[in-house]
CSV table of C-alpha atoms in Angstrom, one decimal:
chain,number,residue,atom,x,y,z
A,5,UNK,CA,0.0,0.0,0.0
A,6,UNK,CA,0.9,3.7,-0.1
A,7,UNK,CA,3.3,5.0,2.5
A,8,UNK,CA,3.5,8.7,3.1
A,9,UNK,CA,6.3,10.3,5.1
A,10,UNK,CA,6.0,13.8,6.4
A,11,UNK,CA,8.7,16.1,7.9
A,12,UNK,CA,9.2,17.9,10.2
A,13,UNK,CA,6.9,16.7,13.0
A,14,UNK,CA,7.0,20.1,14.6
A,15,UNK,CA,7.8,23.5,13.3
A,16,UNK,CA,8.0,26.8,15.1
A,17,UNK,CA,8.2,30.0,13.1
A,18,UNK,CA,8.2,33.7,13.8
A,19,UNK,CA,5.1,35.5,12.6
A,20,UNK,CA,5.7,36.8,9.1
A,21,UNK,CA,8.3,34.1,8.3
A,22,UNK,CA,7.7,31.2,5.9
A,23,UNK,CA,6.9,27.6,6.8
A,24,UNK,CA,7.7,24.6,4.7
A,25,UNK,CA,6.5,21.0,5.2
A,26,UNK,CA,7.7,18.2,3.0
A,27,UNK,CA,6.2,14.8,2.2
A,28,UNK,CA,7.3,11.8,0.2
A,29,UNK,CA,5.1,8.9,-1.1
A,30,UNK,CA,5.8,5.4,-2.3
A,31,UNK,CA,3.1,4.5,-4.8
A,32,UNK,CA,3.9,5.9,-8.3
A,33,UNK,CA,0.2,5.4,-9.2
A,34,UNK,CA,-0.9,8.2,-6.8
A,35,UNK,CA,-2.1,11.2,-8.8
A,36,UNK,CA,-3.9,13.4,-6.2
A,37,UNK,CA,-2.2,15.1,-3.2
A,38,UNK,CA,-4.3,17.2,-0.8
A,39,UNK,CA,-3.2,19.1,2.3
A,40,UNK,CA,-5.3,19.4,5.3
A,41,UNK,CA,-5.2,21.7,8.4
A,42,UNK,CA,-6.6,20.4,11.6
A,43,UNK,CA,-7.3,22.5,14.6
A,44,UNK,CA,-7.7,21.1,18.1
A,45,UNK,CA,-10.9,19.1,18.5
A,46,UNK,CA,-11.9,19.6,14.9
A,47,UNK,CA,-11.9,17.6,11.7
A,48,UNK,CA,-9.3,18.2,9.0
A,49,UNK,CA,-10.0,21.1,6.6
A,50,UNK,CA,-8.8,21.0,3.0
A,51,UNK,CA,-6.5,24.0,2.4
A,52,UNK,CA,-5.0,23.1,-1.0
A,53,UNK,CA,-4.6,20.2,-3.3
A,54,UNK,CA,-2.6,19.3,-6.4
A,55,UNK,CA,-3.0,16.8,-9.2
A,56,UNK,CA,-0.2,15.1,-11.0
A,57,UNK,CA,-0.6,17.0,-14.2
A,58,UNK,CA,0.8,20.2,-12.6
A,59,UNK,CA,4.0,20.9,-10.7
A,60,UNK,CA,2.9,23.9,-8.6
A,61,UNK,CA,-0.3,25.5,-7.4
A,62,UNK,CA,-0.8,28.6,-5.4
A,63,UNK,CA,-3.6,30.1,-3.4
A,64,UNK,CA,-2.8,33.4,-1.7
A,65,UNK,CA,-0.2,32.7,1.0
A,66,UNK,CA,-0.3,28.9,0.4
A,67,UNK,CA,1.5,27.0,-2.3
A,68,UNK,CA,2.2,23.4,-3.1
A,69,UNK,CA,4.8,21.9,-5.3
A,70,UNK,CA,4.9,18.4,-6.7
A,71,UNK,CA,7.8,16.4,-8.1
A,72,UNK,CA,6.4,13.1,-9.5
A,73,UNK,CA,9.7,11.8,-10.6
A,74,UNK,CA,11.1,12.1,-7.1
A,75,UNK,CA,7.8,11.3,-5.5
A,76,UNK,CA,7.7,14.2,-3.1
A,77,UNK,CA,5.5,17.2,-2.6
A,78,UNK,CA,5.8,20.2,-0.3
A,79,UNK,CA,3.5,22.9,1.3
A,80,UNK,CA,4.7,26.4,1.6
A,81,UNK,CA,3.1,29.0,3.8
A,82,UNK,CA,4.3,32.6,3.4
A,83,UNK,CA,3.8,35.5,5.8
A,84,UNK,CA,2.7,33.2,8.6
A,85,UNK,CA,0.1,34.5,11.0
A,86,UNK,CA,-0.9,33.2,14.5
A,87,UNK,CA,-4.0,31.7,13.0
A,88,UNK,CA,-1.9,29.4,10.9
A,89,UNK,CA,-0.9,27.5,14.1
A,90,UNK,CA,-2.4,24.0,13.7
A,91,UNK,CA,-1.5,20.5,12.7
A,92,UNK,CA,-1.0,20.0,9.0
A,93,UNK,CA,-1.4,16.7,7.2
A,94,UNK,CA,-0.3,15.8,3.7
A,95,UNK,CA,-2.0,12.9,1.9
A,96,UNK,CA,-1.7,10.9,-1.3
A,97,UNK,CA,-4.6,9.2,-3.0
A,98,UNK,CA,-4.4,5.7,-4.4
A,99,UNK,CA,-7.5,3.7,-5.5
A,100,UNK,CA,-9.9,6.4,-4.2
A,101,UNK,CA,-8.3,6.2,-0.7
A,102,UNK,CA,-6.2,8.7,1.1
A,103,UNK,CA,-3.0,7.8,3.0
A,104,UNK,CA,-2.0,10.5,5.4
A,105,UNK,CA,1.4,11.6,6.6
A,106,UNK,CA,2.0,11.7,10.4
A,107,UNK,CA,1.3,15.4,10.6
A,108,UNK,CA,3.3,18.6,11.4
A,109,UNK,CA,2.4,20.7,14.4
A,110,UNK,CA,3.0,24.3,13.3
A,111,UNK,CA,3.4,27.0,15.9
A,112,UNK,CA,3.5,30.7,14.8
A,113,UNK,CA,5.2,32.9,17.4
A,114,UNK,CA,3.8,36.4,17.7
B,3,UNK,CA,-20.0,24.7,-0.1
B,4,UNK,CA,-19.0,21.1,0.6
B,5,UNK,CA,-20.2,20.9,4.2
B,6,UNK,CA,-20.1,17.7,6.1
B,7,UNK,CA,-22.0,17.4,9.4
B,8,UNK,CA,-21.2,14.8,12.0
B,9,UNK,CA,-23.3,14.0,15.0
B,10,UNK,CA,-22.9,13.7,17.9
B,11,UNK,CA,-19.7,15.7,18.6
B,12,UNK,CA,-19.1,13.9,21.9
B,13,UNK,CA,-20.3,10.7,23.5
B,14,UNK,CA,-19.5,9.4,26.9
B,15,UNK,CA,-21.0,6.0,27.8
B,16,UNK,CA,-20.6,2.8,29.8
B,17,UNK,CA,-18.8,-0.2,28.5
B,18,UNK,CA,-21.0,-2.6,26.6
B,19,UNK,CA,-23.1,0.2,25.1
B,20,UNK,CA,-23.6,0.5,21.3
B,21,UNK,CA,-23.1,4.0,19.9
B,22,UNK,CA,-24.3,5.3,16.6
B,23,UNK,CA,-22.5,8.2,14.8
B,24,UNK,CA,-24.1,10.0,11.8
B,25,UNK,CA,-22.3,11.6,8.9
B,26,UNK,CA,-24.3,13.9,6.5
B,27,UNK,CA,-23.2,15.8,3.4
B,28,UNK,CA,-25.4,18.9,3.6
B,29,UNK,CA,-24.9,20.5,0.3
B,30,UNK,CA,-23.9,17.8,-2.1
B,31,UNK,CA,-24.6,14.2,-2.9
B,32,UNK,CA,-21.7,12.0,-1.8
B,33,UNK,CA,-20.9,9.0,-3.9
B,34,UNK,CA,-18.5,7.7,-1.3
B,35,UNK,CA,-18.1,8.3,2.4
B,36,UNK,CA,-15.1,7.3,4.5
B,37,UNK,CA,-14.7,6.6,8.2
B,38,UNK,CA,-11.5,7.3,10.0
B,39,UNK,CA,-10.1,6.8,13.5
B,40,UNK,CA,-7.6,9.2,15.1
B,41,UNK,CA,-5.8,8.6,18.4
B,42,UNK,CA,-4.3,11.6,20.3
B,43,UNK,CA,-1.4,13.2,18.5
B,44,UNK,CA,-1.6,10.7,15.7
B,45,UNK,CA,-2.6,10.7,12.1
B,46,UNK,CA,-5.9,9.6,10.6
B,47,UNK,CA,-6.3,5.9,10.0
B,48,UNK,CA,-8.9,4.7,7.4
B,49,UNK,CA,-11.4,2.3,8.8
B,50,UNK,CA,-13.8,1.7,6.0
B,51,UNK,CA,-15.1,3.0,2.7
B,52,UNK,CA,-18.9,3.4,2.3
B,53,UNK,CA,-20.8,3.6,-0.9
B,54,UNK,CA,-24.5,4.2,-1.1
B,55,UNK,CA,-26.6,1.1,-1.4
B,56,UNK,CA,-23.7,-1.4,-1.1
B,57,UNK,CA,-21.7,-3.0,1.7
B,58,UNK,CA,-18.9,-1.1,3.2
B,59,UNK,CA,-15.3,-2.1,2.5
B,60,UNK,CA,-13.2,-2.4,5.6
B,61,UNK,CA,-9.5,-2.0,6.0
B,62,UNK,CA,-7.4,-4.8,7.2
B,63,UNK,CA,-7.6,-5.3,10.9
B,64,UNK,CA,-10.9,-3.5,11.3
B,65,UNK,CA,-13.7,-5.7,12.6
B,66,UNK,CA,-16.8,-5.3,10.5
B,67,UNK,CA,-19.0,-6.8,13.2
B,68,UNK,CA,-17.7,-4.4,15.7
B,69,UNK,CA,-18.0,-1.3,13.5
B,70,UNK,CA,-21.2,-1.5,11.5
B,71,UNK,CA,-21.6,0.9,8.6
B,72,UNK,CA,-24.8,1.8,6.9
B,73,UNK,CA,-25.0,4.1,3.9
B,74,UNK,CA,-28.7,4.5,3.3
B,75,UNK,CA,-28.6,7.5,1.0
B,76,UNK,CA,-26.3,9.8,-1.0
B,77,UNK,CA,-26.2,12.2,2.0
B,78,UNK,CA,-26.1,9.9,5.0
B,79,UNK,CA,-23.8,7.3,6.4
B,80,UNK,CA,-23.8,5.9,9.9
B,81,UNK,CA,-21.1,4.1,12.0
B,82,UNK,CA,-22.3,2.0,14.9
B,83,UNK,CA,-19.7,0.9,17.4
B,84,UNK,CA,-21.2,-2.2,18.9
B,85,UNK,CA,-20.7,-3.3,22.5
B,86,UNK,CA,-18.1,-0.6,23.0
B,87,UNK,CA,-15.2,-1.1,25.4
B,88,UNK,CA,-12.6,1.4,26.7
B,89,UNK,CA,-10.1,0.5,24.0
B,90,UNK,CA,-12.7,1.8,21.4
B,91,UNK,CA,-12.4,5.3,22.9
B,92,UNK,CA,-11.1,7.5,20.1
B,93,UNK,CA,-11.8,10.4,17.8
B,94,UNK,CA,-13.9,9.1,14.9
B,95,UNK,CA,-14.1,11.3,11.7
B,96,UNK,CA,-16.1,10.9,8.6
B,97,UNK,CA,-15.5,12.3,5.1
B,98,UNK,CA,-17.5,12.6,2.0
B,99,UNK,CA,-16.5,12.9,-1.6
B,100,UNK,CA,-18.5,13.9,-4.7
B,101,UNK,CA,-17.6,12.2,-7.9
B,102,UNK,CA,-14.9,9.7,-8.7
B,103,UNK,CA,-11.2,9.7,-8.0
B,104,UNK,CA,-9.0,12.8,-7.7
B,105,UNK,CA,-11.8,14.7,-5.9
B,106,UNK,CA,-11.3,16.2,-2.5
B,107,UNK,CA,-12.6,14.6,0.6
B,108,UNK,CA,-14.5,16.9,2.9
B,109,UNK,CA,-14.4,16.1,6.6
B,110,UNK,CA,-16.9,16.4,9.4
B,111,UNK,CA,-15.8,17.8,12.8
B,112,UNK,CA,-15.4,14.3,14.3
B,113,UNK,CA,-17.0,12.5,17.3
B,114,UNK,CA,-15.1,12.1,20.5
B,115,UNK,CA,-16.1,8.7,21.9
B,116,UNK,CA,-15.2,8.0,25.5
B,117,UNK,CA,-16.1,4.6,27.0
B,118,UNK,CA,-16.0,4.3,30.7
């Protein structure tokens, strides 16, 4: 099955700085890669996704890059704000199912 | 758009009780719904895939007689934890997807189940 590895497990950044989270996956058949933000006691919220036919996608302060050859993808958050503090999960889809990374706890220091 | 409602948000009950959790897609018809389990400070683990009108597909190691899933309509799936025990205590989360593959899963806000 699909194996998704995510790094780092924790990330502390100063407000206004950038945050980068990296993921690798094992199944070359995966073609869809969403990122989720989960706040305490809540369900995951989709923040951005990318399909294998593109290498980069951007939505305001959030961007995702995908390298299918190397089987890795990354989330970039620029100009971080305190409300960006949460746990972020990457995922890869195979056979309609999502396999999640272990998560990254992001703390934005004011 | 793409709102998924999960109910109840929290359940506390005695060992041996059966608990039903509902998952509804409020503004779209979900071809598929998924049930996940999440332990504290851990990732989401897929338990089962639910399609309307057909039997759920369970992941390896998930007891289908323990976790009963019913997907009666395109907007409602239910998970029943039968004869729950303390080890079943966890955060259960559903998601719903519209359409086929490569479509985003939209998650409910989860149900915190505590078995005493």
